[in-house]
Amino acid sequence: MAAAADCGTGAGSTGSIGAAACKNNVTSFQRKGPRASGTDSGCSRLVSIAGTRPSVRNGQLLVSTGLPALDQLLGGGLAVGTVLLIEEDKYNTYSSLLFKFFLAEGIINGHTLLVASAKEDPADILQELPAPLLDDNCKKDFDEDVCNHKTPDSNIKMKIAWRYQLLPKMESGPVSSSRFGHYYDASKRMPQELIEESKWHGFFFPEKLSSTLTTEPRSLTGGYRKLLQFIQNVIYEEGFDGSNPQKKQKNILRIGIQNLGSPLWGDDICCTENCDNSHSLTKFLYVLRGLLRTSLSACIITMPTHLIQNKAVISRVTNLSDTVVGLESFTGSGRETNPLYKDYHGLIHIRQIPRLNNLIYDVSDVKDLAFKLKRKLFTIECITKLTSYGTQGQKYLLPGHLQRKFAINKNRYFRTLHNLNKTY
Amino acid sequence: GKLTLLCDAKTDGSFLVHHFLSFYLKANCKVCFVALVQSFSHYNIVGRKLGVSLTAARECGQLVFLEGLKSSVDVFFRAQAEPHPLQFLREADVGNLQPLYEFIREALKPMEDGQAAWRYPVLLVDDLSVLLSLGLGAVAGLDFMHYCRVAVCWEQKGNIVALVHDSGDAEDEENDILLNGLSHQSHLILRAEGLATGFCRDVHGQLKILWRTPSQPAAQRDRSLTYQYKIQDKSVSFFAKGMSPAVL
């Protein structure tokens, strides 16, 4: 389609702008392994990997997390070679959704996937991935604005606009998947053909329980050890760490680990406060990060931190991960009926963003963020509220709450409310 | 022969590590850097912004760099013939840091051939709290630092700079033991904290500097200073409390 070709070149020019930017910044850098710090010749090679783009700040190679709103909050995307840790919400509804967005983004971009879970068969997880949103009337320019990383303004508002654009799955060469970040429809399933075309490896822990792998080193619990060895095998055999020079086109490996730290992995860190193998999880994270830093891969881990009894472990895990995002859903809690949070399904906390190759990092000014899952889309918005110090200690919202207090008969649809919409 | 302790609470104190690394490299000292948290290219790129080249320093022998992340993968998946500095990763029960100590001692040994091009040796550790996460106890960490102090500070008249995270209210007892133990032994403590009032765009945190004399308890009063800082792309700017350019 002509429209698709236009969009392809448009996105391609974005990549080259990024490449030019990183050329200016990184004049005499030496490329150290596949970890993308950017060089003159390296930039052109890096841009050609589908689904990635260099960061405008430091030329770091970024991949999309599957949710453009989250990409913008994290400073453009998830850096290749880093770990995104998602602290699960109480009933694991929304964190598994983010997990699936990440994997679906990998399939759309043609990345290789590695799915590890102790609860569900990876094949089943892949069947449940959300479908990408398609729209024939693509507005190319607007889409570039959404995809490009700009410094976030104070009223950062990631409202999903009404024009969606997705390049159809014409898989041949870099033109097709050169777009960064897609939107997904959470109510539909990804078409079967896309899943079958993609390359993925699955690690389902109950299947591997009986198999005998090398037993040393014994310093980790069995599940973690086997998972690490599996990941290392995949990285080595498929050449993600640059060890296989015959590989003609580089690709990214997206690793997704679900419910890490839960008892299903054989770890009792969620059950007791002083457990025997309290270091298994942290050691696993450390060696995993070592593997990621030396290969072209990005990892998403969901962890039920609300179950971990020992707070020290949570802080250690946070220090050992690069990007940490916490989800707090309102289901079942007192906040569900709170009028402040009426339209939202939960809060999202960005707990940590890494400083990679830099002394500073992108941090948005907005700290109160909430998410909601509408019929189709997952959106993240900011909540602004004012607390009054005074009479009844009530929270006054700006300005909709004031309207509600003083004009009772006002139609509720005219309440501009606490979310600051930036409509296109 | 001084031990400098870098401590951060609720914020990221790694800018101090980058500063000391570039400072000592520019001062022509022989540096052994145990980098357990980030990869070599990260420090290299930030070092270039601060004006030193780590690759050049490593090639001419001024810098001995132990990259924790990369070596941990090697140690973990392949059994090593000779003891590796990070051997404790393979051990099931509480290991000790002796191989690491031997490595450091070997690295900072003065050259016998008389070509003493460098000034006194320096050991930089980033960071010690990670060692606790990797299965070592606080006592092992303290023992290791003690051995290093004897070897580096006393025998070779060098300096040690180490970074430890302060977990604050996370009740990490082992970390507190390590932190308190090292605080008593150190000559200079630099403590980077987040602002008590929360997040601010223009002031990234507060730095408390404390000079101590461990050998003379309570004889002199320890001097302390507090500054607030803002981290920029290539430097960090310090100003007195409340005197941020954004406020004035």
XYZ file of C-alpha atoms in Angstrom:
672
model
C 0.000 0.000 0.000
C 1.279 3.402 -0.817
C 0.323 4.698 2.581
C 2.334 2.026 4.246
C 5.335 2.794 2.127
C 5.096 6.453 3.054
C 4.916 5.594 6.690
C 7.855 3.313 6.292
C 10.055 6.011 4.865
C 8.770 8.457 7.422
C 9.765 6.219 10.249
C 13.009 5.484 8.516
C 13.862 9.147 8.454
C 13.207 9.306 12.148
C 15.754 6.640 12.591
C 18.288 8.487 10.533
C 17.709 11.673 12.482
C 18.442 9.698 15.559
C 21.506 8.283 13.900
C 22.707 11.736 12.995
C 22.143 12.891 16.542
C 24.109 10.069 17.950
C 26.843 10.633 15.442
C 27.249 14.155 16.712
C 27.369 13.096 20.313
C 29.565 10.095 20.097
C 32.469 11.096 17.953
C 35.162 8.781 19.039
C 33.406 6.071 20.932
C 34.519 2.575 20.634
C 31.863 0.030 20.238
C 32.123 -2.429 23.056
C 30.434 -5.630 22.024
C 26.827 -5.691 21.015
C 25.896 -3.357 23.794
C 24.922 -0.397 21.778
C 26.792 2.686 22.807
C 26.806 3.945 19.255
C 29.631 4.643 16.850
C 29.805 6.181 13.457
C 29.538 2.982 11.545
C 27.679 1.306 14.357
C 24.779 3.718 14.188
C 23.757 2.732 10.740
C 23.905 -0.889 11.731
C 21.918 -0.329 14.875
C 19.096 1.455 13.154
C 18.588 -1.396 10.801
C 17.394 -3.721 13.535
C 13.646 -3.742 13.272
C 11.696 -2.244 16.088
C 14.507 -0.341 17.706
C 15.725 3.192 17.677
C 18.553 5.052 19.354
C 17.722 7.234 22.286
C 18.003 10.919 21.632
C 19.794 11.483 24.879
C 22.719 9.164 24.671
C 22.424 7.050 21.572
C 21.423 4.026 23.572
C 19.457 1.492 21.585
C 15.845 1.334 22.712
C 12.996 -1.073 22.143
C 9.360 -0.401 22.753
C 7.647 -1.897 25.757
C 4.461 -2.392 23.799
C 2.752 0.553 25.405
C 3.713 3.897 23.859
C 2.591 5.734 26.966
C 4.976 3.752 29.101
C 7.720 4.261 26.551
C 7.392 7.965 26.928
C 7.491 7.735 30.698
C 10.622 5.664 30.582
C 12.442 8.121 28.401
C 11.719 6.768 24.950
C 11.631 3.052 25.531
C 13.399 0.226 27.207
C 17.129 0.129 26.651
C 18.527 -3.003 25.096
C 20.433 -4.976 27.668
C 18.349 -3.920 30.623
C 15.703 -5.430 32.803
C 12.227 -4.020 33.240
C 10.808 -5.194 36.521
C 7.086 -4.880 37.004
C 5.826 -5.158 40.525
C 2.604 -6.972 40.148
C -0.721 -5.720 41.300
C -2.631 -7.772 43.750
C -4.511 -10.099 41.459
C -2.064 -10.036 38.587
C -4.606 -8.711 36.129
C -2.842 -5.684 34.730
C 0.732 -6.793 35.050
C 0.040 -9.822 32.896
C -1.485 -7.432 30.402
C 1.708 -5.393 30.280
C 3.642 -8.618 29.952
C 1.561 -9.567 26.927
C 1.947 -6.152 25.376
C 5.693 -6.583 25.550
C 5.560 -9.957 23.840
C 3.078 -8.796 21.229
C 5.370 -5.919 20.365
C 8.106 -8.449 19.811
C 6.013 -10.452 17.423
C 4.976 -7.421 15.421
C 8.581 -6.317 15.094
C 9.858 -9.734 14.258
C 11.976 -10.139 17.364
C 12.673 -13.525 18.842
C 10.804 -14.256 22.023
C 11.711 -16.276 25.041
C 8.805 -16.823 27.387
C 9.353 -18.378 30.772
C 6.624 -19.180 33.186
C 5.938 -21.551 35.997
C 2.198 -21.127 35.874
C 1.079 -21.240 32.268
C 2.383 -22.967 29.246
C 4.167 -20.422 27.047
C 2.215 -21.625 24.054
C -0.989 -20.681 25.836
C 0.409 -17.316 26.768
C 1.199 -16.636 23.153
C -2.312 -17.524 22.104
C -3.679 -14.849 24.371
C -1.670 -11.940 23.062
C -3.641 -8.838 22.150
C -4.196 -7.930 18.554
C -2.550 -4.888 17.068
C -4.783 -2.028 16.081
C -5.104 -1.225 12.435
C -6.426 1.810 10.748
C -6.354 2.533 7.084
C -6.394 6.295 7.372
C -2.968 6.681 8.766
C -1.811 10.098 9.695
C 1.874 9.898 9.303
C 2.915 13.191 10.819
C 0.930 12.845 13.949
C 2.217 9.408 14.415
C 5.779 10.619 14.267
C 5.023 12.952 17.132
C 3.672 10.168 19.229
C 6.519 7.885 18.484
C 9.335 10.348 18.832
C 10.741 10.884 22.200
C 10.427 14.458 23.315
C 11.207 15.862 26.675
C 8.011 15.365 28.626
C 6.121 18.493 29.535
C 4.730 18.946 32.945
C 1.206 18.030 31.896
C 2.232 14.880 30.242
C -0.843 13.257 29.021
C -0.698 10.163 26.999
C -4.176 10.161 25.681
C -4.555 7.726 22.900
C -5.685 9.581 19.848
C -8.096 8.326 17.336
C -5.757 7.713 14.486
C -3.915 4.523 14.702
C -1.457 3.304 12.311
C 0.068 0.005 11.910
C 2.122 -1.154 9.031
C 0.650 -4.348 7.722
C 2.671 -7.438 8.112
C 4.682 -7.274 4.952
C 7.671 -8.980 6.384
C 10.580 -8.461 4.106
C 13.373 -6.155 5.021
C 13.538 -3.225 7.340
C 10.829 -1.181 5.709
C 7.951 -3.094 7.168
C 8.465 -2.982 10.905
C 10.270 0.286 11.143
C 7.658 1.820 13.330
C 8.333 2.117 16.995
C 5.539 1.322 19.384
C 2.149 0.003 18.449
C -1.251 0.092 20.003
C -3.045 -3.028 20.962
C -6.624 -3.995 21.365
C -6.924 -5.871 24.602
C -10.200 -7.461 23.687
C -9.056 -9.265 20.566
C -6.513 -11.953 20.030
C -3.496 -11.730 17.818
C -4.021 -13.464 14.495
C -2.731 -16.958 14.403
C -0.571 -16.430 11.332
C 1.514 -13.811 13.051
C 2.179 -16.064 15.989
C 3.145 -18.942 13.802
C 5.521 -16.854 11.771
C 7.336 -15.649 14.818
C 10.219 -17.387 16.411
C 9.876 -18.144 20.061
C 11.310 -20.321 22.790
C 9.297 -21.414 25.734
C 10.383 -22.421 29.195
C 7.661 -24.009 31.217
C 9.072 -24.887 34.587
C 6.928 -27.926 35.498
C 8.094 -29.612 32.318
C 11.714 -29.128 33.153
C 11.466 -30.389 36.687
C 12.335 -33.908 35.835
C 14.989 -33.270 33.264
C 18.524 -33.540 34.435
C 20.764 -30.686 33.577
C 24.153 -30.145 35.036
C 23.734 -29.861 38.736
C 26.330 -27.306 39.527
C 26.501 -24.574 40.600
C 24.335 -25.251 43.545
C 24.088 -21.742 44.730
C 20.724 -21.145 43.139
C 17.477 -22.978 43.553
C 16.743 -25.427 40.806
C 14.229 -23.409 38.861
C 16.404 -20.351 38.554
C 19.457 -22.332 37.613
C 17.674 -24.147 34.828
C 16.150 -20.947 33.558
C 19.505 -19.225 33.456
C 21.044 -22.094 31.596
C 18.182 -22.131 29.146
C 18.499 -18.422 28.500
C 22.217 -18.685 28.100
C 21.847 -21.532 25.624
C 19.403 -19.583 23.522
C 21.593 -16.489 23.516
C 24.643 -18.469 22.608
C 23.122 -20.660 19.960
C 21.206 -17.956 18.215
C 24.091 -15.606 18.283
C 22.584 -12.732 20.211
C 25.832 -12.139 21.960
C 27.724 -11.651 18.765
C 29.475 -14.981 19.010
C 28.193 -16.174 15.676
C 29.587 -13.983 12.941
C 27.645 -15.651 10.164
C 24.387 -14.260 11.323
C 23.507 -11.844 8.586
C 20.890 -9.778 10.287
C 20.941 -8.870 13.911
C 17.839 -9.293 15.933
C 16.686 -8.603 19.434
C 15.772 -11.289 21.890
C 12.858 -10.371 24.099
C 12.772 -12.335 27.305
C 9.662 -12.452 29.397
C 9.627 -14.076 32.804
C 6.357 -14.310 34.579
C 5.801 -14.360 38.312
C 9.429 -14.582 39.233
C 9.855 -15.194 42.918
C 6.543 -16.895 43.386
C 6.485 -20.274 45.113
C 5.838 -21.952 41.788
C 9.474 -21.466 40.892
C 10.564 -23.364 43.936
C 11.491 -20.284 45.885
C 10.035 -19.656 49.289
C 10.800 -15.990 49.404
C 7.132 -15.127 49.283
C 6.188 -17.527 52.017
C 8.424 -16.797 54.941
C 10.409 -13.916 56.181
C 13.674 -15.673 56.822
C 14.033 -18.205 54.120
C 16.943 -20.470 53.449
C 17.707 -19.472 49.937
C 17.144 -15.806 50.380
C 19.887 -14.994 47.937
C 18.660 -17.092 45.060
C 16.470 -14.458 43.587
C 19.023 -11.680 43.843
C 21.789 -13.839 42.456
C 19.551 -14.840 39.606
C 18.866 -11.214 38.796
C 22.538 -10.362 38.909
C 23.631 -13.121 36.552
C 20.670 -12.402 34.295
C 21.717 -8.800 34.023
C 25.209 -9.949 33.211
C 23.801 -12.049 30.389
C 21.695 -9.203 29.106
C 24.494 -6.688 29.138
C 26.563 -8.829 26.845
C 23.849 -9.577 24.327
C 21.197 -7.851 22.267
C 18.264 -8.597 24.466
C 15.744 -6.928 26.698
C 13.874 -8.539 29.506
C 10.583 -8.013 31.265
C 10.011 -9.645 34.635
C 6.817 -9.570 36.621
C 7.291 -10.179 40.280
C 4.702 -10.446 43.017
C 6.488 -8.090 45.374
C 3.393 -7.653 47.482
C 3.894 -11.229 48.601
C 7.502 -10.878 49.600
C 7.633 -10.678 53.357
C 11.110 -9.366 53.754
C 11.324 -5.714 52.785
C 15.071 -5.864 52.504
C 14.744 -8.275 49.622
C 12.473 -5.903 47.776
C 14.944 -3.073 48.081
C 17.781 -5.327 46.953
C 15.783 -6.508 43.993
C 15.014 -2.911 43.082
C 18.677 -2.007 43.246
C 19.584 -4.925 41.052
C 17.061 -4.118 38.318
C 17.337 -1.300 35.887
C 13.817 -0.048 35.397
C 11.178 -0.707 37.987
C 7.492 0.020 37.497
C 4.935 -0.741 40.156
C 1.281 -1.335 39.510
C -1.366 -0.925 42.092
C -4.830 -1.822 41.043
C -7.936 -0.673 42.781
C -9.857 -3.904 42.542
C -10.908 -5.061 45.912
C -9.390 -2.182 47.784
C -11.084 0.735 49.421
C -10.040 3.014 46.630
C -12.443 1.499 44.187
C -15.260 3.635 45.494
C -13.177 6.725 46.037
C -14.501 9.456 43.772
C -10.985 10.607 43.154
C -10.185 7.448 41.318
C -13.509 6.946 39.679
C -12.412 6.542 36.140
C -9.263 4.635 36.754
C -8.348 1.082 37.408
C -5.165 1.609 39.264
C -2.067 3.613 39.921
C 1.213 3.184 38.205
C 4.429 4.108 39.970
C 7.686 4.537 38.144
C 10.041 3.579 40.890
C 13.357 3.575 39.158
C 14.794 4.587 35.837
C 18.381 3.729 35.079
C 21.123 6.190 34.331
C 22.853 4.510 31.477
C 25.966 5.966 29.961
C 25.123 9.220 31.566
C 25.113 11.135 34.788
C 21.514 12.221 34.369
C 18.386 10.573 33.155
C 14.971 11.466 31.902
C 12.483 11.771 34.613
C 9.055 13.155 34.086
C 7.754 15.747 36.449
C 4.520 13.965 36.961
C 4.550 11.530 39.783
C 0.885 10.725 40.144
C -0.007 8.457 37.331
C -2.981 6.253 36.943
C -3.977 3.773 34.335
C -7.240 2.539 33.027
C -8.278 -0.179 30.728
C -11.095 0.983 28.577
C -12.897 -1.352 26.271
C -9.954 -1.635 23.993
C -7.058 0.376 25.210
C -4.756 0.723 28.112
C -4.114 4.362 28.858
C -2.000 6.140 31.411
C -2.957 9.543 32.660
C -1.829 11.857 35.338
C -3.900 12.808 38.294
C -3.500 16.218 39.789
C -4.992 16.896 43.110
C -4.739 19.567 45.694
C -4.957 18.820 49.327
C -6.516 21.499 51.408
C -5.167 22.160 54.829
C -8.162 23.259 56.659
C -11.607 22.553 57.623
C -12.485 18.998 56.992
C -9.257 17.861 55.440
C -11.012 17.023 52.261
C -9.264 16.744 48.999
C -10.170 19.362 46.515
C -9.699 18.566 42.922
C -8.913 21.022 40.288
C -11.201 22.273 38.883
C -13.893 19.694 38.491
C -14.288 18.996 42.129
C -14.860 22.624 42.849
C -17.569 22.620 40.294
C -19.115 19.655 41.881
C -19.044 21.155 45.305
C -20.629 24.412 44.362
C -22.885 23.585 41.454
C -24.675 20.449 42.267
C -26.958 20.470 39.302
C -24.192 20.632 36.805
C -24.273 17.937 34.213
C -21.557 15.468 34.950
C -20.295 15.452 31.421
C -19.189 19.024 31.737
C -16.920 18.242 34.563
C -13.480 18.753 33.202
C -12.202 16.591 35.965
C -8.880 15.786 37.314
C -7.313 14.421 34.214
C -5.799 17.001 31.959
C -6.660 15.913 28.508
C -4.540 16.810 25.630
C -6.731 16.094 22.704
C -5.437 16.097 19.233
C 46.037 5.919 53.445
C 42.449 6.963 53.745
C 39.170 5.169 53.487
C 36.400 7.212 51.947
C 32.899 5.926 52.291
C 30.226 6.924 49.808
C 26.746 6.350 50.965
C 23.468 7.017 49.258
C 20.008 6.941 50.673
C 16.947 7.038 48.457
C 18.872 8.463 45.592
C 21.586 7.404 43.246
C 25.075 8.177 44.416
C 26.863 6.836 41.403
C 27.890 10.310 40.279
C 30.300 10.305 43.201
C 31.880 7.114 41.940
C 32.349 8.592 38.499
C 33.865 11.677 40.034
C 36.396 9.793 42.129
C 37.320 7.561 39.237
C 38.094 10.457 36.966
C 39.752 12.357 39.786
C 42.220 9.638 40.615
C 42.934 8.824 37.015
C 43.736 12.425 36.312
C 45.913 12.520 39.410
C 48.036 9.780 37.861
C 47.320 7.149 40.440
C 47.114 3.468 39.825
C 43.468 2.512 40.187
C 41.874 -0.844 40.726
C 38.180 -0.558 40.037
C 35.849 -3.322 41.103
C 32.719 -2.500 39.132
C 29.950 -4.812 40.110
C 26.970 -2.839 38.984
C 27.445 -1.595 35.467
C 29.369 -2.515 32.407
C 32.684 -1.085 31.322
C 31.222 0.924 28.479
C 28.943 2.772 30.862
C 31.840 4.014 32.978
C 33.850 4.681 29.885
C 31.252 6.904 28.334
C 30.661 8.872 31.487
C 34.404 9.084 31.998
C 34.787 10.682 28.607
C 32.299 13.312 29.584
C 34.333 13.998 32.677
C 37.553 14.091 30.739
C 39.309 10.751 31.168
C 39.569 7.830 28.857
C 39.180 4.506 30.580
C 40.234 2.451 27.607
C 43.517 4.315 27.342
C 44.099 3.997 31.055
C 43.378 0.315 30.953
C 45.694 -0.276 28.066
C 48.652 1.452 29.612
C 48.134 -0.324 32.886
C 46.974 2.543 35.021
C 43.544 1.073 35.482
C 42.750 -2.476 36.441
C 39.081 -3.045 35.803
C 37.114 -5.940 37.141
C 33.801 -6.032 35.356
C 31.434 -7.846 37.661
C 28.555 -8.450 35.292
C 30.588 -9.953 32.515
C 32.783 -12.071 34.739
C 29.826 -13.347 36.698
C 28.480 -14.935 33.549
C 31.818 -16.609 32.917
C 32.145 -17.824 36.469
C 28.626 -19.081 36.697
C 28.377 -21.117 33.570
C 31.829 -22.515 33.200
C 33.889 -24.020 35.941
C 37.122 -22.138 36.170
C 40.517 -23.742 36.435
C 42.107 -21.231 38.716
C 40.231 -19.345 41.416
C 38.333 -16.448 39.986
C 37.739 -13.275 41.967
C 34.015 -13.877 41.915
C 34.257 -17.490 42.916
C 31.660 -17.072 45.617
C 28.932 -17.044 42.996
C 29.293 -20.742 42.537
C 29.258 -21.662 46.154
C 26.097 -22.759 47.835
C 26.730 -21.579 51.340
C 28.182 -18.367 52.536
C 31.388 -17.808 50.674
C 34.220 -15.507 51.350
C 35.903 -12.830 49.397
C 39.427 -14.080 49.595
C 39.897 -14.625 45.858
C 38.727 -11.090 45.298
C 41.149 -9.786 47.845
C 44.000 -11.678 46.232
C 43.058 -10.218 42.889
C 43.098 -6.692 44.239
C 46.365 -7.214 45.995
C 47.925 -8.565 42.851
C 46.585 -5.670 40.836
C 47.882 -2.953 43.115
C 51.270 -4.423 43.751
C 53.990 -1.916 43.006
C 56.000 -2.718 39.925
C 59.306 -4.307 40.686
C 61.176 -3.028 37.674
C 61.408 0.429 39.114
C 59.272 2.103 36.497
C 57.043 3.589 39.091
C 55.079 5.782 36.773
C 52.109 6.036 39.029
C 51.558 7.566 42.345
C 49.931 5.797 45.211
C 47.400 3.073 44.473
C 43.667 3.467 44.848
C 40.949 0.890 45.209
C 37.421 1.785 44.106
C 34.502 -0.483 44.848
C 31.085 0.012 43.274
C 29.278 -1.152 45.233
C 29.494 -3.178 48.372
C 25.776 -3.639 48.914
C 25.598 -5.796 45.829
C 27.909 -8.261 47.516
C 25.292 -8.725 50.188
C 22.710 -9.507 47.535
C 24.995 -12.115 46.094
C 25.001 -14.286 49.134
C 27.729 -12.918 51.334
C 27.172 -11.885 54.873
C 27.896 -8.482 56.302
C 30.769 -9.929 58.278
C 32.407 -11.232 55.139
C 32.108 -7.789 53.620
C 33.642 -6.153 56.663
C 36.465 -8.668 56.745
C 37.171 -8.032 53.124
C 37.346 -4.293 53.660
C 39.612 -4.792 56.612
C 42.027 -6.901 54.617
C 41.969 -4.370 51.814
C 42.662 -1.552 54.189
C 45.665 -3.320 55.568
C 46.986 -4.090 52.133
C 46.199 -0.850 50.392
C 46.059 1.847 53.026
C 48.719 0.710 55.399
C 51.194 -1.253 53.343
C 51.066 0.735 50.178
C 49.813 4.041 51.507
C 46.950 4.100 49.067
C 43.312 5.135 49.337
C 40.103 3.192 49.218
C 36.744 4.524 48.078
C 33.683 2.338 48.491
C 30.003 2.888 47.810
C 27.349 1.429 50.062
C 23.616 1.889 49.735
C 21.670 2.920 52.750
C 18.435 1.086 52.765
C 16.696 3.545 55.060
C 13.447 2.133 56.243
C 13.720 -1.087 54.348
C 15.097 -2.802 57.440
C 18.000 -4.435 55.792
C 19.974 -5.468 58.835
C 22.972 -6.821 57.050
C 23.327 -3.641 55.097
C 23.084 -1.593 58.260
C 25.800 -3.643 59.899
C 28.035 -3.153 56.927
C 27.314 0.534 56.722
C 27.812 1.237 60.390
C 30.965 -0.811 60.540
C 32.478 1.024 57.640
C 31.368 4.411 58.905
C 33.409 3.898 62.025
C 36.505 3.030 60.079
C 36.388 5.700 57.448
C 38.090 9.039 57.338
C 35.650 10.764 55.075
C 31.985 10.029 54.602
C 30.050 11.466 51.689
C 26.388 10.884 52.044
C 24.036 11.649 49.188
C 20.420 11.856 50.127
C 17.271 12.797 48.433
C 15.592 15.964 49.611
C 13.417 15.540 52.633
C 10.609 17.416 50.944
C 10.437 15.153 47.966
C 11.224 15.344 44.330
C 12.490 18.560 42.865
C 13.523 19.218 39.335
C 16.308 21.640 40.071
C 17.838 20.235 43.172
C 18.570 16.582 42.887
C 19.664 15.956 46.387
C 21.761 16.836 49.313
C 25.323 15.860 50.033
C 26.633 15.639 53.563
C 30.362 15.600 54.022
C 31.791 14.363 57.249
C 35.454 14.341 58.120
C 36.392 11.874 60.778
C 39.518 10.845 62.565
C 38.970 7.246 63.584
C 42.160 6.981 65.516
C 41.301 9.704 67.981
C 37.888 9.034 69.348
C 36.097 12.092 70.594
C 39.265 14.101 70.838
C 38.318 16.505 68.120
C 34.965 17.367 66.841
C 34.227 15.979 63.417
C 33.731 18.579 60.791
C 30.696 18.353 58.614
C 29.265 20.306 55.751
C 26.096 20.025 53.800
C 25.555 21.014 50.219
C 22.765 20.555 47.790
C 23.506 19.558 44.285
C 22.152 19.330 40.832
C 23.530 16.854 38.370
C 24.111 18.069 34.873
C 25.275 16.403 31.776
C 28.975 16.801 32.358
C 29.316 17.970 35.883
C 27.586 18.400 39.159
C 26.966 21.826 40.556
C 26.929 22.354 44.280
C 25.388 25.140 46.222
C 24.563 25.925 49.804
C 21.263 24.819 51.180
C 18.437 26.833 49.833
C 20.641 28.738 47.440
C 19.730 26.893 44.312
C 19.801 29.132 41.270
C 16.270 28.085 40.561
C 15.074 29.533 43.827
C 16.998 32.763 43.858
